CSV table of C-alpha atoms and ligand atoms in Angstrom, one decimal:
chain,number,residue,atom,x,y,z
A,7,UNK,CA,-15.0,-14.3,-18.5
A,8,UNK,CA,-11.4,-15.6,-17.8
A,9,UNK,CA,-9.4,-12.5,-17.5
A,10,UNK,CA,-9.8,-8.8,-16.8
A,11,UNK,CA,-6.8,-6.6,-17.5
A,12,UNK,CA,-6.8,-3.4,-15.6
A,13,UNK,CA,-4.4,-0.7,-16.9
A,14,UNK,CA,-4.1,2.6,-15.0
A,15,UNK,CA,-2.5,5.3,-17.2
A,16,UNK,CA,-1.5,8.9,-17.1
A,17,UNK,CA,-0.2,10.5,-20.3
A,18,UNK,CA,0.8,7.3,-22.1
A,19,UNK,CA,-0.7,8.0,-25.6
A,20,UNK,CA,2.3,6.6,-27.6
A,21,UNK,CA,2.3,3.2,-25.7
A,22,UNK,CA,-1.4,2.4,-25.8
A,23,UNK,CA,-1.9,1.0,-29.4
A,24,UNK,CA,1.2,-1.1,-29.1
A,25,UNK,CA,0.3,-2.4,-25.7
A,26,UNK,CA,-3.2,-3.3,-26.8
A,27,UNK,CA,-2.1,-5.0,-30.0
A,28,UNK,CA,0.4,-7.1,-27.9
A,29,UNK,CA,-2.3,-8.1,-25.4
A,30,UNK,CA,-4.7,-9.1,-28.1
A,31,UNK,CA,-2.0,-11.2,-29.7
A,32,UNK,CA,-1.3,-13.1,-26.5
A,33,UNK,CA,-4.9,-13.5,-25.6
A,34,UNK,CA,-5.9,-14.8,-29.0
A,35,UNK,CA,-3.0,-17.3,-29.0
A,36,UNK,CA,-4.2,-18.8,-25.7
A,37,UNK,CA,-7.9,-18.5,-26.4
A,38,UNK,CA,-8.9,-16.6,-23.3
A,39,UNK,CA,-12.1,-14.6,-23.0
A,40,UNK,CA,-11.0,-11.3,-21.6
A,41,UNK,CA,-11.6,-7.6,-21.2
A,42,UNK,CA,-9.2,-4.7,-21.0
A,43,UNK,CA,-10.1,-1.8,-18.7
A,44,UNK,CA,-8.1,1.3,-19.4
A,45,UNK,CA,-8.4,3.8,-16.6
A,46,UNK,CA,-7.4,7.2,-17.8
A,47,UNK,CA,-6.2,9.0,-14.8
A,48,UNK,CA,-6.7,12.6,-16.0
A,49,UNK,CA,-4.2,12.5,-18.8
A,50,UNK,CA,-3.5,15.8,-20.5
A,51,UNK,CA,-2.3,14.3,-23.7
A,52,UNK,CA,-4.4,12.3,-26.3
A,53,UNK,CA,-4.6,9.1,-24.3
A,54,UNK,CA,-8.4,9.2,-24.1
A,55,UNK,CA,-8.8,9.7,-27.8
A,56,UNK,CA,-6.6,6.6,-28.3
A,57,UNK,CA,-8.7,4.6,-25.9
A,58,UNK,CA,-11.8,5.7,-27.7
A,59,UNK,CA,-10.3,4.6,-31.0
A,60,UNK,CA,-9.3,1.2,-29.5
A,61,UNK,CA,-12.8,0.9,-28.2
A,62,UNK,CA,-14.2,1.4,-31.6
A,63,UNK,CA,-12.0,-1.4,-33.0
A,64,UNK,CA,-12.9,-3.9,-30.3
A,65,UNK,CA,-16.1,-2.8,-28.6
A,66,UNK,CA,-16.6,-6.0,-26.6
A,67,UNK,CA,-13.1,-6.1,-25.2
A,68,UNK,CA,-12.0,-2.5,-24.5
A,69,UNK,CA,-13.5,-0.6,-21.6
A,70,UNK,CA,-12.5,2.9,-20.7
A,71,UNK,CA,-12.8,5.0,-17.6
A,72,UNK,CA,-11.9,8.6,-17.7
A,73,UNK,CA,-11.2,10.6,-14.6
A,74,UNK,CA,-11.9,14.3,-14.8
A,75,UNK,CA,-8.5,15.0,-13.2
A,76,UNK,CA,-5.4,13.2,-12.1
A,77,UNK,CA,-6.0,11.3,-8.9
A,78,UNK,CA,-3.2,8.8,-8.8
A,79,UNK,CA,-2.5,5.2,-9.6
A,80,UNK,CA,-4.3,3.8,-6.6
A,81,UNK,CA,-7.7,5.5,-7.3
A,82,UNK,CA,-7.3,4.4,-10.9
A,83,UNK,CA,-6.8,0.8,-9.8
A,84,UNK,CA,-9.7,1.0,-7.4
A,85,UNK,CA,-12.2,2.1,-10.1
A,86,UNK,CA,-10.8,-0.5,-12.5
A,87,UNK,CA,-11.2,-3.2,-9.8
A,88,UNK,CA,-14.8,-2.2,-9.1
A,89,UNK,CA,-15.8,-2.9,-12.7
A,90,UNK,CA,-13.6,-5.9,-13.4
A,91,UNK,CA,-15.6,-9.1,-14.2
A,92,UNK,CA,-13.0,-11.7,-15.0
A,93,UNK,CA,-12.2,-14.6,-12.7
A,94,UNK,CA,-8.6,-13.6,-12.7
A,95,UNK,CA,-7.7,-9.9,-12.6
A,96,UNK,CA,-4.4,-8.7,-14.0
A,97,UNK,CA,-3.0,-5.3,-13.4
A,98,UNK,CA,-0.2,-3.9,-15.6
A,99,UNK,CA,1.4,-0.5,-16.3
A,100,UNK,CA,0.6,1.2,-19.5
A,101,UNK,CA,4.2,2.1,-20.4
A,102,UNK,CA,5.2,-1.2,-22.0
A,103,UNK,CA,7.6,-1.9,-19.2
A,104,UNK,CA,5.5,-5.0,-18.2
A,105,UNK,CA,5.2,-7.7,-20.8
A,106,UNK,CA,1.7,-9.2,-21.7
A,107,UNK,CA,3.5,-12.4,-22.5
A,108,UNK,CA,3.6,-13.1,-18.8
A,109,UNK,CA,-0.2,-13.2,-18.5
A,110,UNK,CA,-0.9,-16.8,-19.3
A,111,UNK,CA,1.6,-18.1,-16.7
A,112,UNK,CA,0.2,-15.7,-14.1
A,113,UNK,CA,-3.3,-16.9,-14.9
A,114,UNK,CA,-2.3,-20.5,-14.4
A,115,UNK,CA,-0.7,-19.8,-11.1
A,116,UNK,CA,-4.0,-18.4,-9.9
A,117,UNK,CA,-6.3,-21.0,-11.4
A,118,UNK,CA,-4.1,-24.1,-11.0
A,119,UNK,CA,-1.5,-23.1,-8.5
A,120,UNK,CA,-4.1,-22.1,-5.9
A,121,UNK,CA,-2.6,-18.7,-5.3
A,122,UNK,CA,-4.8,-15.7,-4.3
A,123,UNK,CA,-2.3,-13.2,-5.6
A,124,UNK,CA,0.8,-13.5,-7.7
A,125,UNK,CA,3.1,-10.5,-7.8
A,126,UNK,CA,5.6,-9.9,-10.6
A,127,UNK,CA,9.3,-9.6,-9.7
A,128,UNK,CA,11.4,-7.5,-12.0
A,129,UNK,CA,14.5,-9.4,-11.1
A,130,UNK,CA,16.5,-7.8,-13.8
A,131,UNK,CA,15.4,-4.2,-14.0
A,132,UNK,CA,15.9,-1.6,-16.7
A,133,UNK,CA,15.6,1.4,-14.5
A,134,UNK,CA,18.2,4.0,-13.4
A,135,UNK,CA,20.3,3.1,-10.3
A,136,UNK,CA,18.7,6.0,-8.4
A,137,UNK,CA,15.5,4.0,-8.5
A,138,UNK,CA,16.7,0.4,-8.2
A,139,UNK,CA,18.9,0.9,-5.1
A,140,UNK,CA,16.3,2.6,-2.8
A,141,UNK,CA,13.8,0.1,-4.1
A,142,UNK,CA,15.9,-2.8,-2.6
A,143,UNK,CA,15.8,-1.1,0.8
A,144,UNK,CA,12.1,-0.3,0.4
A,145,UNK,CA,11.3,-4.0,-0.3
A,146,UNK,CA,13.4,-5.3,2.5
A,147,UNK,CA,11.5,-3.0,4.9
A,148,UNK,CA,8.1,-3.9,3.5
A,149,UNK,CA,9.0,-7.6,3.8
A,150,UNK,CA,9.8,-7.2,7.5
A,151,UNK,CA,6.9,-5.0,8.4
A,152,UNK,CA,4.2,-6.9,6.4
A,153,UNK,CA,5.5,-10.3,7.3
A,154,UNK,CA,5.2,-11.4,3.7
A,155,UNK,CA,8.7,-12.9,3.5
A,156,UNK,CA,8.6,-14.3,0.0
A,157,UNK,CA,8.0,-11.0,-2.0
A,158,UNK,CA,10.9,-9.2,-3.6
A,159,UNK,CA,9.1,-6.6,-5.5
A,160,UNK,CA,6.0,-5.2,-3.7
A,161,UNK,CA,5.5,-2.3,-6.1
A,162,UNK,CA,5.6,-4.3,-9.4
A,163,UNK,CA,2.8,-3.1,-11.6
A,164,UNK,CA,2.2,-6.5,-13.0
A,165,UNK,CA,0.2,-8.6,-10.7
A,166,UNK,CA,-2.6,-11.2,-10.9
A,167,UNK,CA,-5.4,-11.6,-8.5
A,168,UNK,CA,-8.2,-14.0,-7.8
A,169,UNK,CA,-11.4,-12.0,-8.3
A,170,UNK,CA,-12.4,-12.3,-4.6
A,171,UNK,CA,-9.2,-10.5,-3.6
A,172,UNK,CA,-9.8,-7.3,-5.4
A,173,UNK,CA,-13.4,-7.2,-4.6
A,174,UNK,CA,-12.6,-7.4,-0.9
A,175,UNK,CA,-9.8,-4.9,-0.5
A,176,UNK,CA,-9.8,-1.2,-0.9
A,177,UNK,CA,-6.9,0.5,-2.5
A,178,UNK,CA,-6.7,4.2,-1.8
A,179,UNK,CA,-4.3,7.0,-1.4
A,180,UNK,CA,-1.0,5.6,-2.6
A,181,UNK,CA,-1.5,2.2,-1.2
A,182,UNK,CA,-1.0,0.5,-4.6
A,183,UNK,CA,2.5,-0.2,-3.4
A,184,UNK,CA,1.2,-2.4,-0.7
A,185,UNK,CA,-1.6,-4.4,-2.3
A,186,UNK,CA,-0.1,-7.7,-1.1
A,187,UNK,CA,-0.1,-6.4,2.4
A,188,UNK,CA,-3.7,-5.2,2.1
A,189,UNK,CA,-4.6,-8.6,0.7
A,190,UNK,CA,-2.8,-10.3,3.6
A,191,UNK,CA,-4.7,-8.2,6.1
A,192,UNK,CA,-7.9,-9.2,4.5
A,193,UNK,CA,-7.1,-12.9,5.0
A,194,UNK,CA,-5.7,-13.8,1.5
A,195,UNK,CA,-2.5,-15.4,2.5
A,196,UNK,CA,-1.6,-17.5,-0.5
A,197,UNK,CA,0.7,-14.9,-2.0
A,198,UNK,CA,3.1,-16.0,-4.7
A,199,UNK,CA,5.7,-14.4,-6.9
A,200,UNK,CA,6.8,-14.9,-10.5
A,201,UNK,CA,10.0,-13.5,-12.1
A,202,UNK,CA,8.9,-11.3,-15.0
A,203,UNK,CA,10.6,-9.6,-17.8
A,204,UNK,CA,11.1,-5.9,-17.6
A,205,UNK,CA,11.9,-3.4,-20.2
A,206,UNK,CA,13.2,0.2,-20.2
A,207,UNK,CA,10.5,2.8,-20.7
A,208,UNK,CA,10.1,3.3,-24.4
A,209,UNK,CA,7.9,6.4,-24.5
A,210,UNK,CA,7.1,9.2,-22.1
A,211,UNK,CA,8.6,9.5,-18.7
A,212,UNK,CA,8.1,8.1,-15.2
A,213,UNK,CA,5.3,9.6,-13.1
A,214,UNK,CA,6.8,9.1,-9.7
A,215,UNK,CA,9.8,10.9,-8.4
A,216,UNK,CA,12.1,10.2,-5.4
A,217,UNK,CA,9.4,11.3,-3.0
A,218,UNK,CA,7.8,7.9,-3.7
A,219,UNK,CA,10.2,6.5,-1.1
A,220,UNK,CA,9.3,8.9,1.6
A,221,UNK,CA,5.6,8.5,1.0
A,222,UNK,CA,6.0,4.7,0.7
A,223,UNK,CA,7.7,4.5,4.0
A,224,UNK,CA,5.0,6.6,5.7
A,225,UNK,CA,2.3,4.5,4.1
A,226,UNK,CA,3.9,1.4,5.4
A,227,UNK,CA,3.8,2.7,8.9
A,228,UNK,CA,0.2,3.6,8.5
A,229,UNK,CA,-0.7,0.2,7.2
A,230,UNK,CA,1.2,-1.5,10.0
A,231,UNK,CA,-0.6,0.6,12.6
A,232,UNK,CA,-4.0,0.1,11.0
A,233,UNK,CA,-3.6,-3.6,10.8
A,234,UNK,CA,-2.3,-4.0,14.4
A,235,UNK,CA,-4.2,-1.4,16.3
A,236,UNK,CA,-6.8,-0.1,13.8
A,237,UNK,CA,-9.8,-1.1,15.8
A,238,UNK,CA,-8.2,-0.9,19.2
A,239,UNK,CA,-6.1,2.3,19.3
A,240,UNK,CA,-6.2,2.4,23.1
A,241,UNK,CA,-4.0,-0.7,23.2
A,242,UNK,CA,-1.2,1.3,21.6
A,243,UNK,CA,-1.6,4.7,23.0
A,244,UNK,CA,-2.8,3.5,26.4
A,245,UNK,CA,0.2,1.3,26.9
A,246,UNK,CA,2.7,4.0,25.9
A,247,UNK,CA,0.8,6.6,27.9
A,248,UNK,CA,0.7,4.5,31.0
A,249,UNK,CA,4.4,3.7,30.8
A,250,UNK,CA,5.2,7.4,30.4
A,251,UNK,CA,2.9,8.4,33.2
A,252,UNK,CA,4.2,5.8,35.7
A,253,UNK,CA,7.8,6.7,34.9
A,254,UNK,CA,7.1,10.4,35.5
A,255,UNK,CA,5.1,9.6,38.7
A,256,UNK,CA,7.9,7.5,40.2
A,257,UNK,CA,10.4,10.2,39.4
A,258,UNK,CA,8.2,12.8,41.1
A,259,UNK,CA,7.9,10.6,44.2
A,260,UNK,CA,11.6,10.1,44.3
A,261,UNK,CA,12.3,13.8,44.0
A,262,UNK,CA,9.8,14.7,46.7
A,263,UNK,CA,10.6,12.0,49.2
A,264,UNK,CA,14.4,12.6,48.9
A,265,UNK,CA,13.8,16.3,49.6
A,266,UNK,CA,11.7,15.5,52.7
A,267,UNK,CA,14.4,13.0,53.8
A,268,UNK,CA,17.1,15.7,53.6
A,269,UNK,CA,14.9,18.2,55.4
A,270,UNK,CA,14.1,16.0,58.3
A,271,UNK,CA,17.7,15.0,58.8
A,272,UNK,CA,18.9,18.6,58.7
A,273,UNK,CA,21.0,17.9,55.7
A,274,UNK,CA,21.6,20.6,53.1
A,275,UNK,CA,18.9,20.4,50.4
A,276,UNK,CA,18.0,22.2,47.3
A,277,UNK,CA,14.8,23.3,45.8
A,278,UNK,CA,12.8,20.7,44.0
A,279,UNK,CA,12.8,22.9,40.9
A,280,UNK,CA,16.6,22.8,40.8
A,281,UNK,CA,16.6,19.1,40.1
A,282,UNK,CA,16.6,18.1,36.5
A,283,UNK,CA,14.6,15.0,37.4
A,284,UNK,CA,11.7,17.3,38.3
A,285,UNK,CA,11.4,18.6,34.8
A,286,UNK,CA,11.9,15.2,33.2
A,287,UNK,CA,9.2,13.8,35.5
A,288,UNK,CA,6.8,16.7,34.6
A,289,UNK,CA,7.4,16.2,30.9
A,290,UNK,CA,6.9,12.4,31.1
A,291,UNK,CA,3.6,12.8,32.9
A,292,UNK,CA,2.3,15.4,30.5
A,293,UNK,CA,3.3,13.3,27.5
A,294,UNK,CA,1.8,10.3,29.2
A,295,UNK,CA,-1.6,12.1,29.7
A,296,UNK,CA,-1.5,13.3,26.1
A,297,UNK,CA,-0.9,9.8,24.7
A,298,UNK,CA,-3.8,8.5,26.8
A,299,UNK,CA,-6.0,11.2,25.5
A,300,UNK,CA,-5.0,10.3,21.9
A,301,UNK,CA,-6.0,6.7,22.8
A,302,UNK,CA,-9.5,7.8,24.0
A,303,UNK,CA,-10.0,10.0,20.9
A,304,UNK,CA,-8.9,7.1,18.7
A,305,UNK,CA,-11.4,4.8,20.4
A,306,UNK,CA,-14.2,7.4,19.9
A,307,UNK,CA,-13.3,7.6,16.2
A,308,UNK,CA,-13.1,3.9,15.7
A,309,UNK,CA,-16.4,3.4,17.6
A,310,UNK,CA,-18.1,5.6,15.0
A,311,UNK,CA,-16.4,4.0,12.1
A,312,UNK,CA,-18.5,2.1,9.6
A,313,UNK,CA,-15.6,-0.3,9.3
A,314,UNK,CA,-15.6,-1.4,12.9
A,315,UNK,CA,-17.6,-4.5,12.3
A,316,UNK,CA,-16.6,-5.3,8.8
A,317,UNK,CA,-15.2,-8.8,8.7
A,318,UNK,CA,-14.1,-11.1,5.8
A,319,UNK,CA,-16.5,-13.9,5.9
A,320,UNK,CA,-15.4,-16.6,3.5
A,321,UNK,CA,-18.3,-19.1,3.8
A,322,UNK,CA,-21.5,-19.6,5.6
A,323,UNK,CA,-23.4,-22.9,5.7
B,425,UDP,N1,0.0,6.3,-13.4
B,425,UDP,C1,-1.3,6.7,-13.2
B,425,UDP,N2,-1.6,7.8,-12.5
B,425,UDP,C2,-0.6,8.6,-12.0
B,425,UDP,C3,0.8,8.2,-12.2
B,425,UDP,C4,1.0,7.0,-12.9
B,425,UDP,O1,-2.3,6.0,-13.7
B,425,UDP,O2,-0.8,9.6,-11.3
B,425,UDP,C5,0.3,5.1,-14.2
B,425,UDP,C6,1.3,5.3,-15.3
B,425,UDP,O3,0.7,5.8,-16.5
B,425,UDP,C7,1.8,3.9,-15.6
B,425,UDP,C8,1.8,3.3,-14.1
B,425,UDP,O4,0.9,4.1,-13.4
B,425,UDP,O5,0.9,3.1,-16.4
B,425,UDP,C9,3.1,3.3,-13.5
B,425,UDP,O6,3.7,4.5,-13.6
B,425,UDP,P1,5.3,4.8,-14.0
B,425,UDP,O7,5.6,3.9,-15.2
B,425,UDP,O8,5.5,6.2,-14.2
B,425,UDP,O9,6.0,4.2,-12.7
B,425,UDP,P2,7.4,3.5,-12.6
B,425,UDP,O10,7.5,2.5,-13.7
B,425,UDP,O11,8.4,4.6,-12.8
B,425,UDP,O12,7.4,2.9,-11.2
B,426,MG,MG1,6.9,2.4,-15.6
């Protein structure tokens, strides 16, 4: 099979028939063999009935997965990826904002251009300013932290993957925003971008509010931490802890020694507890110890993790 199209959806009943007809049209015109996997993420409208209907029309092509409740876009993508069989896997949103006309070009970039992953770039967006402006900031940060310099639009729903990529990464939580970063951490570094057409939402409304930016930012920090210190947390906490502790210790020594010096030379001196440095030193030493402890706990956890010896082996001869 050439292409699997994975479509996560939550309450998109109006868009689905139109979207599917459009996909069919494009696929037929190019003669691809394909499947469409609709993942119904606990919709409360009639989306599932619509999917069943489409399945009845095209039983070899349409596959549907129905969650019992709403889990989120990442879990939906994860389950779609698990079942995808095509050599190239395309993800797209169900709301008709992404155009199926882009699929053939994306497919060629993977199969002929040698890319592992191609991300869409909604260069001209049809979204409210409250969304596009923070998105710019978000992408700039993501570019820096992830080191993927050439991506302008991490969160674009329209993406194409070589099959190995999606079978070797694990999308969870709300990490769908950072799939290129996940892929990069798994060793898939040929990441490309293609400018894609974007449309205003025709039916329904957006499922993500402004908290997407707060959560997105926190997730980025998590991913950065996991990819840098995930299997060796002590290298992070131990270093910070040692620094803190040593600083505190030096301060304590200075406070103590200077007091003794003043005493022996019969100079006026004050109580150690009257010096602000004493408290600073105390705090630094306590925080240092705590950080160290966090490092040890982290090591214990990572030692027990099933992931600790999971590597991406590309080939064995
Ligand atoms: N979506 C989903 N589960 C959710 C929220 C959204 O499957 O909990 C789907 C949604 O139906 C759409 C896609 O994810 O197909 C992108 O959502 P949306 O269009 O609301 O995001 P935006 O375009 O505003 O970034
Ligand atoms: Mg949308």
